[in-house]
Amino acid sequence: MDTVYLNGKFVSRDNAWISPDDRGFLFGDSVYEVVRWYGGFFFDMKGHMARLRRSLSETRIIWNEIESFPEVAHELITRNSLDDGCSLVYLQVTRGSAPRTHAFPEPQVPPTVYASARRQSLDTLVWERGISIEPVTDPRWNRCDIKSTALLPNILAYQEAHDHGFAEVCFIRDGFVTEGAHSNIFFVRNETLYTHPATNRILSGITRNNIISLAADNGVALVEEAVSADMISYMHEAFLTNTSGEVVPVIKIGDLVIGDGAPGEITKKMQRLFREKVEAWGEELLARG
Amino acid sequence: MDTVYLNGKFVSRDNAWISPDDRGFLFGDSVYEVVRWYGGFFFDMKGHMARLRRSLSETRIIWNEIESFPEVAHELITRNSLDDGCSLVYLQVTRGSAPRTHAFPEPQVPPTVYASARRQSLDTLVWERGISIEPVTDPRWNRCDIKSTALLPNILAYQEAHDHGFAEVCFIRDGFVTEGAHSNIFFVRNETLYTHPATNRILSGITRNNIISLAADNGVALVEEAVSADMISYMHEAFLTNTSGEVVPVIKIGDLVIGDGAPGEITKKMQRLFREKVEAWGEELLARG
């Protein structure tokens, strides 16, 4: 049984229990974060910490020990013997446990903090082959910029696409592509990258933000502009980004083949640049000790 | 410590625990229902059961023992010595516990079923005085007709209104009043009732449905038509309905005083009709034994 972290303690997973009065359970009143361990270091922990801080602040969930997270994450890696290879660390912070009522608990109660780690390799096969995604109406609320666990809309949309044989959804809101159920979406047309701006309609991913920086640093044109659903057929390439998959080529959206149905050149370039950044990140951290 | 129900067993609340791998906790991947016990009987259990069945079917959560719920609810009342007086029974059914991934667990896992009961009297003071509610943009997803626990949007909106001194929110979507964070909203103009139709934009409440029947049965004109936010100032009366409060007069929406700032005549009539229906319901059930 693996070791997880719950409210200040490292315990065996079968000794970790949540109260049914927990607001994470009753209301989806909680936020989360997922960081990737690359056999020796976490990539862009600073970016994840900044987003976590923002999710907490926007939901008014108070976790005073937030600065402990990098250490907790590292400890989970060590205690579960995951030091080598690739893993994901999941963190969830809820507004705590209190008798059920919509209003925030008064007086305030301590948040519930849960974290766990599991091995998850990078799927290099999908990097080479690409995936198909299904366009669906974006059913979500108007604060998709908060990384909350109230994810039922994402779950139902994702499962339906999965049932239809697709690997992810392509959410369309008011005629424009927003993002996936757990990824950001980029398009390429005439060697320019397009992705939805970081508004309330998307969760601006850490990988997304790194791709934007990499484009700027490497002379790749990029516009943070939503692509209209009608324009998808004019796009030459498409890819998804997220922490678990890095940069994943999209070769089909619904019935529509993107480009020539294989990962495109700019996509492969961004994949390579991101891989190099991760490796350089690790070398630098390891050099620093 | 009170007794709760968890996965087929009645246990003390401090012995009831949920796995952090529960999809209710990780994703808000669950539905719920709240029924009211009126010292001797549940009101419209059939209506609540029909809605629960629909919530489960729309989310594709499978609970084979759904027919046991009325008995479980009654048992909670008895075991917690709540037979006399008014209480609420809360039920939550999640897609069960499985390693975290968006897709439904494969193979399927048993749902997590949790229920609890607590004394909650009817607040007759608010029936007489009425409440003030705050108009806010409806932030929710496009399937408000599913009674899911992914309630963070409701929580955040409700808390903000609460901070501003309001007792509930008045959600406005695309210029029209939809409902409250945990209630339906009715308006009265020229002795006609108006309420949002039962579309994907509202959770059609059991009390709401009973009010609609009562209006029909008692010659009160009623139109299931959304009221535009611009029209609120032309309304003569307003009230909320839900299982915990029955019919609650609204005397102010934001800065706007409704009617003469006191519960209106039609509101009081619907309150009375609903009270009479509850009482007749109880008498009939008790007469039947």
Coordinates of C-alpha atoms in Angstrom, one line a residue:
Chain A
M1 CA 0.0 0.0 0.0
D2 CA 1.4 3.4 -1.0
T3 CA 1.9 6.3 1.3
V4 CA -0.2 9.4 1.0
Y5 CA -0.3 12.7 2.9
L6 CA -3.3 13.8 4.9
N7 CA -3.5 16.9 7.1
G8 CA 0.1 17.0 8.2
K9 CA 0.8 13.3 8.3
F10 CA 2.2 10.6 6.0
V11 CA 0.0 7.6 6.2
S12 CA -0.7 4.4 4.4
R13 CA -3.4 4.9 1.8
D14 CA -5.7 2.4 3.6
N15 CA -5.4 4.5 6.7
A16 CA -6.3 7.8 4.9
W17 CA -10.0 8.7 5.3
I18 CA -12.1 11.7 4.7
S19 CA -15.1 12.8 6.7
P20 CA -18.4 12.7 4.8
D21 CA -18.9 16.2 6.2
D22 CA -15.8 17.3 4.2
R23 CA -16.8 20.2 1.9
G24 CA -14.7 18.6 -0.8
F25 CA -17.0 15.6 -0.7
L26 CA -20.3 17.5 -0.1
F27 CA -19.9 20.5 -2.5
G28 CA -16.8 20.1 -4.6
D29 CA -15.6 23.0 -2.5
S30 CA -11.9 22.5 -3.0
V31 CA -9.0 23.1 -5.4
Y32 CA -6.2 20.9 -6.7
E33 CA -2.9 20.8 -8.4
V34 CA -0.9 18.1 -10.3
V35 CA 2.9 18.4 -10.6
R36 CA 5.2 16.1 -12.5
W37 CA 8.4 14.5 -11.1
Y38 CA 11.0 13.8 -13.7
G39 CA 13.2 11.3 -11.9
G40 CA 15.1 13.9 -9.8
F41 CA 13.2 17.1 -10.0
F42 CA 9.7 18.7 -10.3
F43 CA 9.2 20.8 -13.5
D44 CA 8.2 24.4 -12.9
M45 CA 7.1 23.9 -9.3
K46 CA 7.1 27.7 -9.1
G47 CA 4.5 27.9 -11.8
H48 CA 2.3 25.3 -10.1
M49 CA 2.7 27.1 -6.7
A50 CA 1.6 30.4 -8.2
R51 CA -1.5 28.8 -9.8
L52 CA -2.4 27.0 -6.5
R53 CA -2.0 30.3 -4.6
R54 CA -4.4 31.8 -7.1
S55 CA -7.0 29.0 -6.9
L56 CA -7.0 29.2 -3.1
S57 CA -7.3 33.0 -3.2
E58 CA -10.2 33.0 -5.8
T59 CA -12.1 30.4 -3.7
R60 CA -11.2 32.0 -0.4
I61 CA -9.8 28.7 0.9
I62 CA -7.1 29.4 3.5
W63 CA -4.2 27.0 3.7
N64 CA -1.5 28.6 5.8
E65 CA 1.1 25.8 5.2
I66 CA 1.0 26.2 1.4
E67 CA 4.8 26.7 1.4
S68 CA 5.2 23.2 2.6
F69 CA 3.9 21.6 -0.6
P70 CA 7.2 21.2 -2.5
E71 CA 8.6 19.4 0.5
V72 CA 5.5 17.3 1.0
A73 CA 5.5 16.4 -2.7
H74 CA 9.2 15.4 -2.6
E75 CA 8.6 13.3 0.6
L76 CA 5.8 11.4 -1.2
I77 CA 8.2 10.6 -4.0
T78 CA 10.8 9.4 -1.6
R79 CA 8.5 7.4 0.7
N80 CA 6.9 5.7 -2.3
S81 CA 10.3 4.9 -3.9
L82 CA 9.5 6.9 -7.0
D83 CA 12.8 8.8 -7.1
D84 CA 13.7 7.4 -10.5
G85 CA 11.4 7.7 -13.5
C86 CA 8.4 9.9 -14.0
S87 CA 5.5 10.4 -11.5
L88 CA 2.6 12.7 -10.8
V89 CA 1.9 14.2 -7.4
Y90 CA -1.7 15.2 -6.8
L91 CA -2.7 17.7 -4.2
Q92 CA -6.2 18.7 -3.1
V93 CA -7.1 21.4 -0.6
T94 CA -10.7 21.6 0.6
R95 CA -12.5 24.2 2.8
G96 CA -12.5 21.6 5.6
S97 CA -15.2 19.6 7.4
A98 CA -18.3 21.1 8.9
P99 CA -22.1 20.4 9.1
R100 CA -23.6 20.8 5.7
T101 CA -24.7 24.4 4.8
H102 CA -23.8 26.5 1.7
A103 CA -22.2 29.3 3.7
F104 CA -18.5 29.0 4.6
P105 CA -18.0 27.4 8.0
E106 CA -18.2 30.0 10.8
P107 CA -16.0 29.9 12.8
Q108 CA -13.5 28.9 10.1
V109 CA -12.3 25.3 10.2
P110 CA -8.9 23.9 9.1
P111 CA -8.7 23.0 5.4
T112 CA -8.4 19.3 4.5
V113 CA -5.1 18.8 2.7
Y114 CA -4.6 15.5 0.8
A115 CA -1.7 14.6 -1.5
S116 CA -0.7 11.3 -3.2
A117 CA 1.9 10.2 -5.8
R118 CA 1.9 7.7 -8.5
R119 CA 4.2 6.5 -11.2
Q120 CA 3.1 7.7 -14.6
S121 CA 5.4 7.5 -17.6
L122 CA 5.3 9.9 -20.5
D123 CA 3.4 8.4 -23.4
T124 CA 5.9 8.7 -26.2
L125 CA 3.7 6.6 -28.5
V126 CA 1.0 9.3 -28.6
W127 CA 3.7 11.9 -29.2
E128 CA 4.5 10.1 -32.4
R129 CA 1.0 9.1 -33.5
G130 CA -1.1 11.9 -32.3
I131 CA -4.7 11.6 -31.0
S132 CA -8.3 12.3 -32.2
I133 CA -10.5 14.7 -30.1
E134 CA -14.2 15.3 -30.2
P135 CA -15.7 18.8 -30.6
V136 CA -18.5 19.3 -28.0
T137 CA -20.3 22.3 -26.5
D138 CA -18.4 23.6 -23.5
P139 CA -20.9 22.9 -20.6
R140 CA -18.8 24.4 -17.8
W141 CA -19.3 27.4 -15.5
N142 CA -17.9 30.9 -16.0
R143 CA -14.8 30.4 -13.8
C144 CA -12.8 27.8 -15.6
D145 CA -9.7 29.7 -14.6
I146 CA -10.1 28.2 -11.1
K147 CA -8.6 24.7 -10.8
S148 CA -11.5 23.4 -8.7
T149 CA -12.5 19.8 -8.1
A150 CA -16.2 20.5 -9.1
L151 CA -15.3 18.6 -12.3
L152 CA -18.6 16.7 -13.1
P153 CA -19.0 18.7 -16.3
N154 CA -15.5 17.7 -17.5
I155 CA -16.1 14.1 -16.4
L156 CA -19.3 13.7 -18.3
A157 CA -18.0 15.4 -21.5
Y158 CA -14.8 13.4 -21.4
Q159 CA -16.6 10.1 -20.9
E160 CA -18.9 10.7 -23.8
A161 CA -16.0 11.5 -26.1
H162 CA -14.2 8.4 -24.7
D163 CA -17.2 6.3 -25.5
H164 CA -17.1 7.6 -29.1
G165 CA -13.4 6.5 -29.4
F166 CA -11.8 10.0 -28.9
A167 CA -8.9 10.6 -26.5
E168 CA -10.0 14.1 -25.4
V169 CA -12.8 16.7 -26.0
C170 CA -12.4 20.0 -27.9
F171 CA -14.7 22.3 -26.0
I172 CA -16.6 24.9 -28.1
R173 CA -18.1 27.9 -26.4
D174 CA -20.1 30.5 -28.3
G175 CA -18.5 29.2 -31.5
F176 CA -14.9 29.3 -30.3
V177 CA -12.6 26.5 -29.2
T178 CA -11.7 27.0 -25.5
E179 CA -9.7 24.0 -24.4
G180 CA -10.0 20.2 -23.5
A181 CA -11.5 18.6 -20.5
H182 CA -8.0 18.4 -18.9
S183 CA -5.7 20.1 -21.5
N184 CA -5.1 23.3 -23.4
I185 CA -5.4 23.3 -27.2
F186 CA -3.1 25.0 -29.7
F187 CA -3.6 25.4 -33.4
V188 CA -1.0 26.2 -36.1
R189 CA -1.8 28.0 -39.3
N190 CA 0.9 29.3 -41.6
E191 CA 3.5 28.6 -39.0
T192 CA 1.7 30.8 -36.4
L193 CA 0.4 29.3 -33.1
Y194 CA -3.1 30.1 -31.9
T195 CA -4.4 29.4 -28.4
H196 CA -7.3 30.7 -26.3
P197 CA -6.3 33.7 -24.2
A198 CA -6.0 33.2 -20.4
T199 CA -9.5 34.4 -19.6
N200 CA -12.2 32.9 -17.2
R201 CA -13.0 30.4 -20.0
I202 CA -9.9 28.3 -19.7
L203 CA -7.6 26.9 -17.1
S204 CA -4.3 28.3 -18.1
G205 CA -2.0 25.3 -17.9
I206 CA 1.6 25.3 -16.7
T207 CA 2.7 23.5 -19.9
R208 CA 0.6 26.0 -21.9
N209 CA 2.5 28.9 -20.3
N210 CA 5.8 27.3 -20.9
I211 CA 4.9 26.7 -24.6
I212 CA 4.1 30.4 -24.9
S213 CA 7.5 31.4 -23.4
L214 CA 9.3 28.9 -25.6
A215 CA 7.6 30.3 -28.7
A216 CA 8.7 33.8 -27.8
D217 CA 12.2 32.7 -27.1
N218 CA 12.6 30.7 -30.3
G219 CA 11.1 33.1 -32.8
V220 CA 7.8 31.1 -33.3
A221 CA 4.9 33.4 -33.9
L222 CA 2.1 33.0 -31.4
V223 CA -1.2 34.7 -30.9
E224 CA -3.4 34.3 -27.8
E225 CA -6.6 34.4 -29.7
A226 CA -9.5 32.0 -29.7
V227 CA -10.0 29.9 -32.9
S228 CA -13.5 29.8 -34.2
A229 CA -15.0 26.3 -34.7
D230 CA -15.6 27.3 -38.3
M231 CA -11.9 27.8 -38.8
I232 CA -10.8 24.4 -37.5
S233 CA -10.8 23.0 -41.1
Y234 CA -8.3 25.8 -42.1
M235 CA -5.8 24.8 -39.5
H236 CA -2.6 23.1 -40.5
E237 CA -1.7 21.5 -37.2
A238 CA -3.1 21.2 -33.7
F239 CA -1.8 19.9 -30.3
L240 CA -2.8 19.6 -26.7
T241 CA -0.7 20.5 -23.7
N242 CA -0.9 19.4 -20.1
T243 CA 1.3 18.3 -17.2
S244 CA 0.7 14.6 -17.7
G245 CA 1.1 14.5 -21.4
E246 CA 3.4 17.5 -22.2
V247 CA 2.8 18.3 -25.9
V248 CA 0.4 15.8 -27.7
P249 CA -0.3 16.1 -31.4
V250 CA -3.9 16.2 -32.5
I251 CA -4.5 14.7 -35.9
K252 CA -8.2 14.6 -36.0
I253 CA -11.0 16.8 -34.6
G254 CA -14.3 15.0 -34.9
D255 CA -14.4 13.8 -38.6
L256 CA -12.0 16.4 -39.7
V257 CA -8.4 15.4 -40.4
I258 CA -6.0 18.1 -39.3
G259 CA -3.2 18.8 -41.9
D260 CA -2.1 15.5 -43.4
G261 CA -3.3 13.4 -40.5
A262 CA 0.1 13.2 -38.9
P263 CA 1.9 15.3 -36.2
G264 CA 3.0 18.6 -37.9
E265 CA 6.4 20.2 -38.1
I266 CA 5.7 23.1 -35.7
T267 CA 4.0 20.7 -33.3
K268 CA 7.1 18.5 -33.4
K269 CA 9.3 21.6 -32.9
M270 CA 7.3 22.6 -29.8
Q271 CA 7.5 19.1 -28.4
R272 CA 11.3 19.1 -28.9
L273 CA 11.7 22.6 -27.4
F274 CA 9.6 21.6 -24.3
R275 CA 11.6 18.3 -23.9
E276 CA 14.8 20.3 -24.0
K277 CA 13.5 22.8 -21.5
V278 CA 12.6 20.0 -19.1
E279 CA 16.0 18.4 -19.5
A280 CA 17.8 21.8 -19.1
W281 CA 15.7 22.5 -16.0
G282 CA 16.8 19.2 -14.5
E283 CA 20.4 19.7 -15.3
E284 CA 20.4 23.2 -13.8
L285 CA 18.7 22.0 -10.6
L286 CA 21.0 19.0 -10.3
A287 CA 24.0 21.2 -10.9
R288 CA 22.9 23.5 -8.1
G289 CA 22.5 20.5 -5.8
Chain B
M1 CA -22.9 11.1 18.1
D2 CA -25.6 10.7 15.5
T3 CA -26.1 7.7 13.3
V4 CA -25.5 7.9 9.6
Y5 CA -25.8 5.5 6.7
L6 CA -22.9 4.5 4.6
N7 CA -22.8 1.7 1.9
G8 CA -25.5 -0.5 3.5
K9 CA -24.6 0.1 7.1
F10 CA -25.9 2.3 9.9
V11 CA -22.9 3.6 11.8
S12 CA -22.0 6.3 14.2
R13 CA -20.9 9.5 12.4
D14 CA -17.4 9.3 13.8
N15 CA -17.1 5.8 12.3
A16 CA -18.2 6.9 8.8
W17 CA -15.3 7.6 6.5
I18 CA -14.9 8.2 2.8
S19 CA -11.8 7.2 0.8
P20 CA -9.8 10.1 -0.7
D21 CA -10.1 8.1 -3.9
D22 CA -13.9 8.6 -3.9
R23 CA -15.0 10.3 -7.0
G24 CA -17.4 12.4 -5.0
F25 CA -14.3 13.8 -3.3
L26 CA -12.0 14.0 -6.3
F27 CA -14.4 15.2 -8.9
G28 CA -17.7 16.2 -7.5
D29 CA -18.8 13.1 -9.5
S30 CA -22.0 12.5 -7.5
V31 CA -25.6 13.5 -7.0
Y32 CA -27.7 14.2 -3.9
E33 CA -31.2 14.6 -2.6
V34 CA -32.7 16.2 0.5
V35 CA -36.1 15.1 1.8
R36 CA -38.1 16.6 4.6
W37 CA -39.6 14.7 7.5
Y38 CA -42.7 16.3 9.1
G39 CA -42.8 14.5 12.4
G40 CA -44.5 11.3 11.1
F41 CA -44.0 11.3 7.3
F42 CA -41.8 12.4 4.4
F43 CA -43.5 14.9 2.1
D44 CA -43.6 13.9 -1.6
M45 CA -41.0 11.1 -1.4
K46 CA -42.2 10.0 -4.8
G47 CA -41.2 13.4 -6.3
H48 CA -37.8 13.2 -4.7
M49 CA -37.3 9.6 -5.9
A50 CA -38.2 10.5 -9.4
R51 CA -35.7 13.4 -9.4
L52 CA -33.0 11.2 -7.9
R53 CA -33.6 8.6 -10.5
R54 CA -33.2 11.3 -13.2
S55 CA -30.0 12.7 -11.6
L56 CA -28.5 9.2 -11.5
S57 CA -29.5 8.4 -15.1
E58 CA -28.3 11.7 -16.5
T59 CA -24.9 11.3 -14.8
R60 CA -24.9 7.5 -15.6
I61 CA -24.2 6.7 -11.9
I62 CA -25.7 3.2 -11.2
W63 CA -27.2 2.6 -7.8
N64 CA -29.2 -0.7 -7.9
E65 CA -30.6 -0.3 -4.4
I66 CA -32.2 3.0 -5.1
E67 CA -35.6 1.6 -4.0
S68 CA -34.2 1.2 -0.5
F69 CA -33.9 4.9 0.1
P70 CA -37.3 5.7 1.7
E71 CA -36.6 2.9 4.2
V72 CA -33.1 4.1 4.9
A73 CA -34.4 7.6 5.4
H74 CA -37.0 6.4 7.8
E75 CA -34.5 4.3 9.7
L76 CA -32.2 7.3 10.1
I77 CA -35.1 9.3 11.6
T78 CA -35.9 6.5 14.0
R79 CA -32.3 5.7 15.0
N80 CA -31.6 9.4 15.7
S81 CA -34.8 9.8 17.7
L82 CA -36.1 12.4 15.2
D83 CA -39.6 10.9 14.8
D84 CA -41.3 14.0 16.3
G85 CA -40.7 17.4 14.8
C86 CA -39.2 18.5 11.5
S87 CA -35.9 17.1 10.1
L88 CA -34.0 16.8 6.8
V89 CA -32.5 13.7 5.4
Y90 CA -29.6 14.1 3.1
L91 CA -28.5 11.5 0.6
Q92 CA -25.5 11.4 -1.6
V93 CA -24.6 8.8 -4.3
T94 CA -21.1 9.0 -5.9
R95 CA -19.7 7.0 -8.8
G96 CA -17.5 5.2 -6.2
S97 CA -13.9 4.9 -5.4
A98 CA -11.1 4.3 -7.9
P99 CA -7.6 5.5 -8.8
R100 CA -8.0 9.1 -10.1
T101 CA -8.7 9.4 -13.9
H102 CA -11.4 11.3 -15.7
A103 CA -12.9 8.3 -17.4
F104 CA -15.5 6.3 -15.5
P105 CA -13.9 3.4 -13.6
E106 CA -13.5 0.3 -15.7
P107 CA -14.6 -2.2 -14.6
Q108 CA -17.4 -0.5 -12.8
V109 CA -17.1 0.0 -9.0
P110 CA -19.9 0.1 -6.5
P111 CA -21.3 3.6 -5.9
T112 CA -20.7 5.2 -2.5
V113 CA -24.0 5.9 -0.8
Y114 CA -24.1 8.2 2.2
A115 CA -27.1 9.5 4.1
S116 CA -27.6 11.5 7.3
A117 CA -30.4 13.1 9.1
R118 CA -30.6 16.3 11.2
R119 CA -33.4 18.2 13.0
Q120 CA -34.3 21.4 11.2
S121 CA -37.4 23.3 12.1
L122 CA -39.3 25.4 9.6
D123 CA -38.4 29.0 10.0
T124 CA -41.8 30.6 10.5
L125 CA -40.2 34.0 11.2
V126 CA -38.9 34.4 7.7
W127 CA -42.3 33.3 6.4
E128 CA -43.8 36.4 8.1
R129 CA -41.0 38.8 7.5
G130 CA -39.6 37.7 4.1
I131 CA -36.0 37.9 3.0
S132 CA -33.7 40.0 0.8
I133 CA -31.8 38.4 -2.1
E134 CA -29.0 39.6 -4.2
P135 CA -29.0 39.6 -8.1
V136 CA -25.8 38.1 -9.5
T137 CA -24.7 36.7 -12.8
D138 CA -25.5 33.0 -12.9
P139 CA -22.0 31.4 -13.0
R140 CA -23.1 27.8 -13.4
W141 CA -22.7 25.2 -16.0
N142 CA -25.3 24.3 -18.6
R143 CA -26.9 21.3 -16.8
C144 CA -28.3 22.9 -13.7
D145 CA -31.2 20.4 -14.0
I146 CA -28.9 17.7 -12.5
K147 CA -28.8 17.8 -8.7
S148 CA -25.0 17.2 -8.6
T149 CA -22.6 17.9 -5.7
A150 CA -20.3 19.9 -8.0
L151 CA -21.6 23.0 -6.2
L152 CA -18.6 25.3 -5.9
P153 CA -20.3 27.9 -8.2
N154 CA -23.4 28.0 -5.9
I155 CA -21.2 28.1 -2.8
L156 CA -19.1 31.1 -4.0
A157 CA -22.1 33.0 -5.2
Y158 CA -24.1 32.3 -2.0
Q159 CA -21.2 33.3 0.3
E160 CA -20.7 36.6 -1.5
A161 CA -24.4 37.5 -1.1
H162 CA -24.3 36.4 2.5
D163 CA -21.3 38.7 3.1
H164 CA -23.4 41.5 1.6
G165 CA -26.2 40.8 4.1
F166 CA -28.5 38.9 1.7
A167 CA -30.2 35.6 2.5
E168 CA -30.0 34.1 -1.0
V169 CA -28.9 35.0 -4.5
C170 CA -31.1 35.7 -7.5
F171 CA -29.2 34.3 -10.4
I172 CA -29.5 36.2 -13.7
R173 CA -28.5 34.4 -16.9
D174 CA -28.5 36.2 -20.3
G175 CA -30.7 38.9 -18.8
F176 CA -33.3 36.5 -17.2
V177 CA -33.8 35.4 -13.6
T178 CA -33.1 31.6 -13.4
E179 CA -33.3 30.7 -9.7
G180 CA -31.4 30.9 -6.3
A181 CA -28.3 29.0 -5.2
H182 CA -30.5 26.5 -3.5
S183 CA -34.1 27.5 -4.2
N184 CA -36.5 28.3 -7.1
I185 CA -37.8 31.8 -7.6
F186 CA -41.4 32.8 -8.3
F187 CA -42.7 36.3 -9.2
V188 CA -46.2 37.7 -9.0
R189 CA -47.6 40.4 -11.3
N190 CA -51.3 41.2 -11.5
E191 CA -52.1 38.1 -9.6
T192 CA -50.3 35.8 -12.1
L193 CA -47.3 33.7 -11.0
Y194 CA -44.2 33.6 -13.1
T195 CA -41.3 31.1 -12.7
H196 CA -38.5 29.9 -15.0
P197 CA -39.5 26.9 -17.1
A198 CA -37.9 23.5 -16.1
T199 CA -35.1 23.7 -18.6
N200 CA -31.4 22.8 -18.2
R201 CA -30.9 26.3 -16.6
I202 CA -32.7 25.4 -13.3
L203 CA -33.0 22.6 -10.9
S204 CA -36.7 22.0 -10.8
G205 CA -37.5 21.7 -7.1
I206 CA -40.1 19.4 -5.5
T207 CA -41.6 22.4 -3.7
R208 CA -41.7 24.3 -7.0
N209 CA -43.5 21.4 -8.7
N210 CA -46.1 21.3 -5.9
I211 CA -46.6 25.0 -6.1
I212 CA -47.3 24.7 -9.8
S213 CA -49.9 22.0 -9.2
L214 CA -51.4 23.9 -6.3
A215 CA -51.8 27.0 -8.5
A216 CA -53.6 24.9 -11.2
D217 CA -55.8 23.3 -8.6
N218 CA -56.8 26.5 -7.0
G219 CA -57.4 28.8 -9.9
V220 CA -54.2 30.8 -9.5
A221 CA -52.8 31.8 -12.9
L222 CA -49.3 30.6 -13.5
V223 CA -46.9 30.9 -16.4
E224 CA -43.6 29.0 -16.7
E225 CA -41.8 31.8 -18.3
A226 CA -38.5 33.4 -17.3
V227 CA -38.7 37.0 -15.9
S228 CA -36.2 39.4 -17.4
A229 CA -34.0 41.2 -14.9
D230 CA -35.3 44.5 -16.3
M231 CA -38.8 43.5 -15.3
I232 CA -38.1 42.8 -11.7
S233 CA -39.1 46.3 -10.7
Y234 CA -42.5 45.8 -12.2
M235 CA -43.2 42.7 -10.1
H236 CA -45.7 43.0 -7.3
E237 CA -44.5 40.0 -5.2
A238 CA -41.7 37.4 -5.2
F239 CA -41.0 34.3 -3.2
L240 CA -38.6 31.4 -3.1
T241 CA -39.3 27.7 -2.7
N242 CA -37.2 24.8 -1.5
T243 CA -37.5 21.7 0.7
S244 CA -35.9 23.2 3.7
G245 CA -37.9 26.5 3.7
E246 CA -41.1 25.7 1.8
V247 CA -42.4 29.1 0.6
V248 CA -40.3 32.1 1.6
P249 CA -41.4 35.6 0.7
V250 CA -38.8 37.9 -1.0
I251 CA -39.3 41.5 -0.1
K252 CA -36.1 43.0 -1.6
I253 CA -33.9 42.1 -4.6
G254 CA -30.7 44.0 -4.4
D255 CA -31.7 47.6 -3.7
L256 CA -35.2 47.1 -5.1
V257 CA -38.1 46.8 -2.7
I258 CA -40.7 44.3 -4.1
G259 CA -44.3 45.4 -3.8
D260 CA -44.7 47.3 -0.5
G261 CA -41.7 45.5 1.1
A262 CA -43.8 42.9 3.0
P263 CA -45.0 39.4 2.0
G264 CA -47.7 39.8 -0.7
E265 CA -51.2 38.3 -0.7
I266 CA -50.6 35.7 -3.4
T267 CA -47.4 34.7 -1.7
K268 CA -49.3 34.2 1.6
K269 CA -52.0 32.3 -0.3
M270 CA -49.4 29.9 -1.8
Q271 CA -47.7 29.5 1.6
R272 CA -51.0 28.6 3.1
L273 CA -52.0 26.2 0.3
F274 CA -48.6 24.5 0.5
R275 CA -48.9 24.2 4.4
E276 CA -52.4 22.7 3.9
K277 CA -51.1 20.2 1.3
V278 CA -48.4 19.1 3.6
E279 CA -50.9 18.6 6.5
A280 CA -53.4 16.8 4.3
W281 CA -50.5 14.6 3.0
G282 CA -49.6 13.6 6.5
E283 CA -53.2 13.0 7.6
E284 CA -53.8 10.8 4.6
L285 CA -50.6 8.8 5.1
L286 CA -51.4 8.4 8.8
A287 CA -54.9 7.4 8.1
R288 CA -53.6 4.7 5.7
G289 CA -51.3 3.6 8.5

